Amino acid sequence: MNRKLDEKLIELAFGDLPEEEATRVVGEASQDPEAARALQDYRDMRDGLRKLSDIPPHQLSNERLRAAILNRGAAKPARPAGISWLWMPAAAAVLTLGTLMIRQMQTPTVEPSVAIKESTNPLQIPDLDVPVAGGTTFDGATMATKAPAPDITESAPRVADAPTTSSANRIASAARRSPRRSIETRPKAAPKVDDTPISADMVALASNVGNRIADGSGARNEAAPAPMTMAGATAMRAPAPTPKTPIIIIEAETDALTGAQRATEVDNASNVLVGG
Amino acid sequence: MALDGILTMRGSMVERMDTDSDVALVRRAREGDYAAFEMLFERYRTLVYRFAYQMVPRRDDAEDLVQEAFVRAYQNLDRYRDEAKFTTWLLRIVTNLCTDQARMSTRRQALEQQEAAGALDWMTIGDIENPIENLEADRRREVLRKALAALPVHHRSVIVLRDLEEREYGEIASILGCTVGGAKLRVLRARRALRDRVAPFLGEESR
């Protein structure tokens, strides 16, 4: 008996053949004793399997299942996949916030004040080597007649604001653009040169402006060195820094190695005058 | 047919959800409603037990198998896909457990096969002058049961699913993870293997 016929006999015995094909296979098996015997064996096996229904009752209980689940440590059902991803954006937000806070704590709270080279006499208007028309030099006692006043960049000393590296760089780079100047802080528009000699009132006014800035009153750049409109040697006291205000002094001389102007940091501005 | 259900509107379609359907119970179980999972357990434990008992014809073993299947189902509820029937998924878990058991206890299986073979010895060693006594229905059934137990797991599972539990070929294919044609072929081969074991003894009775 071939394998294909054997498969048909199995399907016939278990009722898996269509009626027409079943009739054909029955006829074929009746003519082959071996096929007939196989068909009978399969039918007996089918009947015997159907009688295998005497299964003893089970003793499965809810309590037993619950205990098994708890013992396995599967106290909670598995959460849908979507919820398990929520921790990622939350972790990212916490990480970002922490990074920002750390960066804020590391950077100083105030921009360094840019000042001219330290002088022993705080009242003495410093000697600025500012080129002026006619070859005269600015001796500090008078204001430069034609020399443009120092520029105030957007990072003008604002005591209340935290200085940033970029602002310090702007100050330094501004200083480099004008190698003869120690200060490079003023609005972009070049102020008109005023050749009025410095008076005590002007000094007081400049001090008040500086103090306003130091108070953190939120004075904007426009309020800061208004003395810049009076070009040159306005003796303005540097804004009284907070106890921990770092002050960077950019010197007029350049470094022999790098070509950049030297800068030094001082703890307080008691002996520092700011002018231009 | 009135159903205890909730009417929900989705666009122009009206969808009716039976709160006690398998899908609804699984959804509630996923959200932490253990009582919903218990309902599923009570609903299908007998069906799963019947299948398990046919696979491991000892009551204690069958109960352990059922319990393990439901524990794993609970642990992996998120893997259940609504497209398949819950019973299909459960029976697949039981089948896989039986396969794992069989792999771990090949020696035990060999012993079972020896036992099954030995259980058939009375057919030839017994009193041949009274062959009719040897053909009692309960002994015949016992022979068949032993032969079924001695089959390899992959043959035994399809015989149980198709010929004892009378599952459709489509469902068997889903449980086994194969095509319908593949399921039919597996059933065919399993029946042939079972017949090869019992035919020498059952055939003697009819000749």
XYZ file of C-alpha atoms in Angstrom:
483
model
C 0.000 0.000 0.000
C 1.422 3.335 -0.986
C 1.845 6.266 1.373
C -0.660 8.491 -0.378
C -3.404 5.891 -0.093
C -2.522 5.467 3.593
C -3.017 9.207 4.128
C -6.380 9.085 2.416
C -7.410 6.178 4.634
C -6.498 8.158 7.741
C -8.502 11.165 6.560
C -11.407 8.887 5.644
C -11.395 7.161 9.052
C -11.397 10.431 10.959
C -13.953 12.189 8.724
C -11.632 14.687 7.107
C -12.450 13.773 3.497
C -15.192 15.334 1.370
C -18.056 12.995 0.639
C -17.249 12.337 -2.998
C -13.621 11.560 -2.354
C -14.557 9.440 0.674
C -16.739 7.242 -1.533
C -13.928 6.762 -4.005
C -11.408 5.833 -1.320
C -13.825 3.350 0.286
C -14.203 1.639 -3.071
C -10.464 1.540 -3.575
C -9.820 0.138 -0.086
C -12.388 -2.605 -0.525
C -10.343 -3.977 -3.368
C -7.092 -4.054 -1.364
C -6.998 -6.282 1.765
C -4.099 -4.416 3.263
C -5.829 -1.079 2.721
C -9.036 -2.452 4.192
C -7.186 -3.646 7.293
C -5.499 -0.266 7.704
C -8.821 1.525 7.343
C -10.350 -0.631 10.089
C -7.402 0.006 12.407
C -7.778 3.707 11.970
C -11.505 3.560 12.636
C -10.938 1.553 15.831
C -8.323 4.031 16.918
C -10.738 6.909 16.300
C -13.440 5.251 18.388
C -11.007 4.467 21.152
C -9.729 8.020 21.317
C -13.243 9.396 21.529
C -13.842 7.187 24.553
C -10.875 8.616 26.414
C -13.152 11.099 28.172
C -13.091 9.695 31.693
C -10.883 12.374 33.150
C -10.793 12.697 36.929
C -12.065 16.041 38.217
C -9.482 18.656 39.030
C -8.924 20.473 42.305
C -7.780 23.776 40.926
C -8.805 26.752 43.063
C -8.529 30.514 42.915
C -6.642 30.597 46.172
C -4.082 28.152 44.917
C -3.544 30.190 41.775
C -3.283 33.448 43.707
C -0.707 31.924 46.033
C 1.278 30.656 43.079
C 1.263 34.095 41.460
C 2.331 35.832 44.654
C 5.067 33.313 45.292
C 6.355 33.869 41.822
C 6.589 37.581 42.552
C 4.186 38.468 39.787
C 2.082 40.699 42.007
C 1.325 43.131 39.221
C 0.177 42.250 35.772
C 2.407 43.302 32.930
C 1.780 46.877 31.939
C 1.013 47.774 28.401
C 4.134 48.629 26.406
C 3.218 52.305 26.039
C 3.375 53.156 29.715
C 6.791 51.668 30.166
C 8.230 54.402 27.938
C 7.079 57.290 30.091
C 10.094 57.131 32.313
C 12.385 58.147 29.481
C 11.174 61.685 28.839
C 10.839 62.222 32.574
C 14.430 61.124 33.087
C 15.555 63.347 30.229
C 13.785 66.344 31.757
C 15.354 65.733 35.155
C 18.767 65.330 33.587
C 18.425 68.542 31.599
C 17.254 70.480 34.617
C 20.090 69.171 36.715
C 22.633 70.064 34.066
C 21.284 73.598 33.780
C 21.343 74.062 37.522
C 24.908 72.842 37.763
C 26.014 75.147 34.987
C 24.336 78.085 36.657
C 26.012 77.315 39.933
C 29.423 77.082 38.297
C 29.285 80.359 36.404
C 29.758 83.631 38.296
C 26.697 85.676 39.041
C 27.974 88.898 37.697
C 29.793 89.905 34.678
C 33.256 90.953 35.377
C 33.633 94.638 35.419
C 36.018 95.912 32.908
C 38.253 98.555 34.216
C 41.383 100.259 33.341
C 44.657 99.454 34.890
C 44.765 99.829 38.585
C 46.014 103.141 39.864
C 47.412 103.903 43.263
C 45.374 107.055 43.527
C 41.754 106.162 43.074
C 40.864 109.711 42.318
C 43.437 110.152 39.701
C 42.127 109.935 36.231
C 44.202 107.244 34.643
C 46.550 107.798 31.883
C 45.045 106.469 28.705
C 47.079 106.236 25.644
C 44.294 107.326 23.340
C 45.225 108.682 20.007
C 43.571 111.938 19.195
C 43.661 114.190 16.286
C 46.587 116.470 16.123
C 48.870 114.051 17.741
C 47.958 115.046 21.202
C 47.460 112.337 23.678
C 44.811 112.116 26.175
C 46.247 112.815 29.531
C 43.256 111.844 31.469
C 42.582 115.272 32.721
C 40.735 116.310 29.682
C 38.435 114.438 27.520
C 39.510 113.288 24.161
C 38.373 115.752 21.612
C 37.979 113.571 18.653
C 38.792 110.138 19.683
C 35.789 107.933 19.715
C 34.591 106.960 23.087
C 34.922 103.389 24.179
C 32.284 101.122 22.850
C 29.766 99.571 25.062
C 28.936 96.179 23.847
C 25.726 94.513 24.753
C 27.468 92.843 27.599
C 27.974 96.057 29.516
C 28.510 95.654 33.218
C 25.275 94.593 34.695
C 25.880 93.543 38.212
C 22.635 91.733 38.529
C 23.261 89.562 35.539
C 25.402 86.510 35.508
C 28.421 86.954 33.376
C 28.974 84.464 30.715
C 32.014 83.284 28.998
C 30.743 84.721 25.762
C 30.341 88.154 27.279
C 33.833 88.020 28.685
C 35.088 87.037 25.299
C 33.222 89.904 23.741
C 34.866 92.260 26.153
C 38.249 90.809 25.444
C 37.751 90.778 21.711
C 36.410 94.288 21.757
C 39.496 95.298 23.630
C 41.595 93.642 20.995
C 39.907 95.561 18.282
C 41.002 98.733 19.942
C 44.407 97.909 21.316
C 44.919 101.231 22.902
C 41.841 101.005 24.994
C 41.258 99.136 28.142
C 37.509 99.436 27.948
C 35.298 98.426 25.120
C 31.827 98.953 26.353
C 29.366 101.296 24.738
C 26.362 101.189 22.465
C 27.050 100.659 18.845
C 26.381 104.205 17.871
C 29.451 106.240 18.394
C 28.736 108.951 20.846
C 29.380 112.501 20.133
C 32.632 113.769 21.471
C 32.310 116.319 24.102
C 35.335 118.286 25.005
C 33.902 119.728 28.147
C 36.329 119.356 30.963
C 35.362 116.925 33.638
C 33.640 118.442 36.553
C 32.848 117.123 39.954
C 29.180 116.917 39.017
C 29.999 114.666 36.187
C 31.933 112.430 38.467
C 29.041 112.227 40.866
C 26.634 111.531 38.042
C 28.803 108.759 36.733
C 29.046 107.289 40.180
C 25.298 107.282 40.546
C 24.887 105.541 37.277
C 27.411 102.976 38.306
C 25.735 102.494 41.632
C 22.377 102.013 39.998
C 23.844 99.266 38.004
C 25.516 97.785 41.039
C 22.218 97.799 42.863
C 20.886 95.441 40.313
C 18.106 97.817 39.584
C 17.833 96.328 36.220
C 19.255 99.324 34.502
C 19.542 98.597 30.902
C 22.472 99.182 28.714
C 21.131 102.563 27.772
C 21.421 103.671 31.377
C 24.900 102.353 31.767
C 27.667 104.494 31.146
C 25.860 107.498 29.938
C 29.198 108.991 30.625
C 30.095 107.445 27.357
C 28.310 110.226 25.645
C 30.849 112.476 27.181
C 33.633 110.904 25.386
C 36.904 110.129 26.985
C 37.955 110.722 30.447
C 34.854 110.605 32.468
C 36.045 109.514 35.799
C 33.418 107.103 36.744
C 33.678 104.881 39.636
C 33.224 101.337 38.814
C 29.956 100.040 40.047
C 30.269 98.978 43.569
C 30.439 95.279 43.194
C 28.842 92.809 45.432
C 31.238 91.253 47.809
C 31.930 88.424 45.470
C 31.991 90.310 42.200
C 35.009 89.403 40.121
C 36.615 92.332 38.385
C 38.694 91.842 35.287
C 41.210 94.488 34.436
C 42.265 94.602 30.830
C 45.576 96.291 30.429
C 46.660 98.460 27.616
C 49.804 96.510 26.960
C 49.643 93.429 24.890
C 51.220 90.213 25.681
C 54.399 89.589 23.786
C 53.574 85.997 23.148
C 49.989 86.074 22.164
C 49.521 89.640 21.064
C 46.381 89.923 23.168
C 45.866 92.414 25.890
C 46.583 91.184 29.356
C 43.784 90.748 31.762
C 43.940 90.361 35.493
C 41.273 89.634 38.020
C 40.920 91.532 41.248
C 38.693 90.837 44.217
C 37.317 94.307 44.672
C 37.187 97.587 42.879
C 38.165 99.841 45.679
C 41.211 100.983 43.792
C 39.808 100.764 40.330
C 38.552 103.564 38.228
C 36.531 103.090 35.113
C 36.876 105.585 32.402
C 37.306 106.029 28.769
C -29.525 38.709 22.302
C -29.239 41.043 25.135
C -25.760 41.506 26.417
C -24.515 43.336 29.428
C -22.490 45.776 27.513
C -21.371 49.292 27.012
C -22.323 51.193 23.897
C -19.518 53.271 22.488
C -19.596 55.536 19.498
C -16.682 55.656 17.119
C -17.410 57.971 14.263
C -20.296 56.509 12.374
C -19.837 53.027 13.838
C -21.528 51.792 16.928
C -19.322 49.349 18.798
C -20.710 47.142 21.470
C -18.312 45.840 24.061
C -19.227 42.971 26.243
C -17.722 43.767 29.606
C -17.335 40.074 30.325
C -15.783 39.081 27.011
C -12.343 37.581 27.079
C -10.866 40.676 25.475
C -12.498 42.955 28.041
C -11.381 40.781 30.930
C -7.826 40.667 29.651
C -7.833 44.436 29.290
C -9.061 44.892 32.832
C -6.536 42.378 34.128
C -3.744 44.342 32.452
C -4.889 47.440 34.296
C -4.564 45.670 37.607
C -8.005 44.170 38.057
C -7.052 40.740 39.387
C -10.702 39.752 39.752
C -10.979 39.914 35.969
C -8.118 37.466 35.621
C -9.764 35.184 38.152
C -12.873 35.184 35.983
C -10.777 34.011 33.053
C -9.269 31.309 35.219
C -12.645 30.039 36.360
C -13.928 30.151 32.826
C -11.182 28.094 31.199
C -9.432 26.048 33.856
C -11.453 22.893 33.081
C -10.816 23.123 29.370
C -7.116 23.636 29.899
C -7.048 20.854 32.504
C -8.637 18.366 30.097
C -5.962 19.109 27.552
C -3.219 18.992 30.141
C -4.466 15.664 31.514
C -4.353 14.125 28.057
C -0.791 15.321 27.734
C 0.363 14.119 31.147
C -2.115 11.483 32.262
C -1.619 12.059 35.971
C -3.957 14.390 37.780
C -1.368 16.096 39.967
C 0.908 16.740 37.035
C -1.980 18.054 34.983
C -3.035 20.448 37.752
C 0.509 21.733 38.118
C 0.625 22.249 34.400
C -2.606 24.228 34.393
C -1.502 26.379 37.297
C 1.841 27.117 35.692
C 0.112 28.019 32.437
C -2.148 30.548 34.126
C 0.710 32.053 36.133
C 2.671 32.563 32.937
C -0.392 33.969 31.246
C -0.748 36.494 34.067
C 2.891 37.464 33.851
C 2.681 37.949 30.104
C -0.716 39.542 29.620
C 0.894 42.310 27.632
C 1.957 39.764 25.031
C -1.565 38.520 24.395
C -2.925 39.850 21.136
C -6.627 40.330 20.785
C -6.674 38.807 17.309
C -6.318 35.271 18.675
C -8.692 33.566 21.048
C -7.684 33.545 24.664
C -8.054 29.756 24.795
C -5.762 29.408 21.819
C -3.139 31.418 23.644
C -3.570 29.357 26.805
C -3.319 26.048 24.984
C -0.190 27.261 23.259
C 1.336 27.999 26.642
C 0.431 24.513 27.860
C 1.847 22.919 24.717
C 5.107 24.792 25.149
C 5.259 23.770 28.792
C 4.779 20.135 27.839
C 7.507 20.419 25.238
C 9.866 21.946 27.797
C 9.003 19.233 30.279
C 9.629 16.563 27.710
C 13.039 18.006 26.873
C 14.029 18.081 30.499
C 12.816 14.613 31.209
C 13.812 12.577 28.184
C 14.789 9.775 30.460
C 11.417 9.864 32.077
C 9.835 9.723 28.667
C 11.921 6.712 27.767
C 10.689 5.009 30.883
C 7.151 5.854 29.978
C 7.654 4.372 26.575
C 8.974 1.216 28.129
C 6.027 1.154 30.458
C 3.649 1.622 27.568
C 5.328 -1.175 25.695
C 5.192 -3.360 28.755
C 1.506 -2.627 29.191
C 0.919 -4.196 25.824
C 2.748 -7.417 26.685
C -0.331 -9.055 28.148
C -1.786 -9.098 24.683
C 0.821 -11.641 23.607
C 1.850 -13.148 26.906
C -1.662 -13.482 28.197
C -4.001 -16.397 27.980
C -4.394 -17.016 24.271
C -7.111 -19.550 24.861
C -9.409 -16.745 25.917
C -8.659 -13.978 23.491
C -12.070 -12.476 24.034
C -11.167 -11.677 27.669
C -8.166 -9.866 26.350
C -10.423 -7.679 24.247
C -12.376 -6.005 27.003
C -13.175 -2.390 26.207
C -11.497 -0.976 29.307
C -8.255 -2.795 28.553
C -8.447 -1.605 24.949
C -8.873 1.883 26.174
C -5.960 1.491 28.543
C -3.770 0.298 25.728
C -4.652 3.262 23.679
C -4.039 5.620 26.582
C -0.644 4.157 27.269
C 0.296 4.303 23.607
C -0.795 7.906 23.456
C 1.275 8.733 26.525
C 4.276 7.106 24.926
C 4.073 9.248 21.811
C 6.533 12.138 21.477
C 5.129 15.466 22.631
C 4.775 16.924 19.158
C 2.641 13.933 18.078
C 0.705 13.643 21.296
C -0.317 17.310 21.375
C -1.918 17.286 17.922
C -3.747 13.991 18.590
C -5.169 15.471 21.782
C -6.113 18.760 20.139
C -7.775 17.224 17.093
C -9.124 13.822 18.115
C -9.804 14.310 21.830
C -10.575 18.025 22.124
C -11.976 18.230 18.569
C -10.334 21.584 17.774
C -10.522 22.953 14.255
C -7.430 22.871 12.103
C -7.286 26.650 12.043
C -7.086 26.855 15.809
C -4.557 24.050 15.940
C -2.459 25.985 13.462
C -2.657 29.064 15.695
C -1.660 27.082 18.759
C 1.280 25.458 17.018
C 2.259 28.555 15.127
C 2.051 26.957 11.697
C -0.202 26.990 8.635
C -3.444 25.041 8.371
C -1.819 22.725 5.870
C 1.050 22.212 8.263
C -1.368 21.407 11.062
C -3.152 18.816 8.910
C 0.140 17.200 8.013
C 1.212 17.017 11.656
C -2.074 15.406 12.643
C -1.691 12.909 9.829
C 1.788 11.884 10.914
C 0.751 11.654 14.579
C -2.158 9.337 13.771
C 0.111 7.126 11.717
C 2.622 6.976 14.577
C -0.113 6.049 17.063
C -1.448 3.387 14.817
C 2.024 1.898 14.421
C 2.129 1.470 18.187
C -1.296 -0.044 18.747
C -2.018 -1.795 15.469
C -0.079 -4.967 16.314
C -2.264 -5.407 19.367
C -5.591 -4.055 18.216
C -5.275 -5.763 14.913
C -4.946 -9.181 16.578
C -8.421 -8.831 18.019
C -10.104 -8.364 14.722
C -8.254 -11.071 12.892
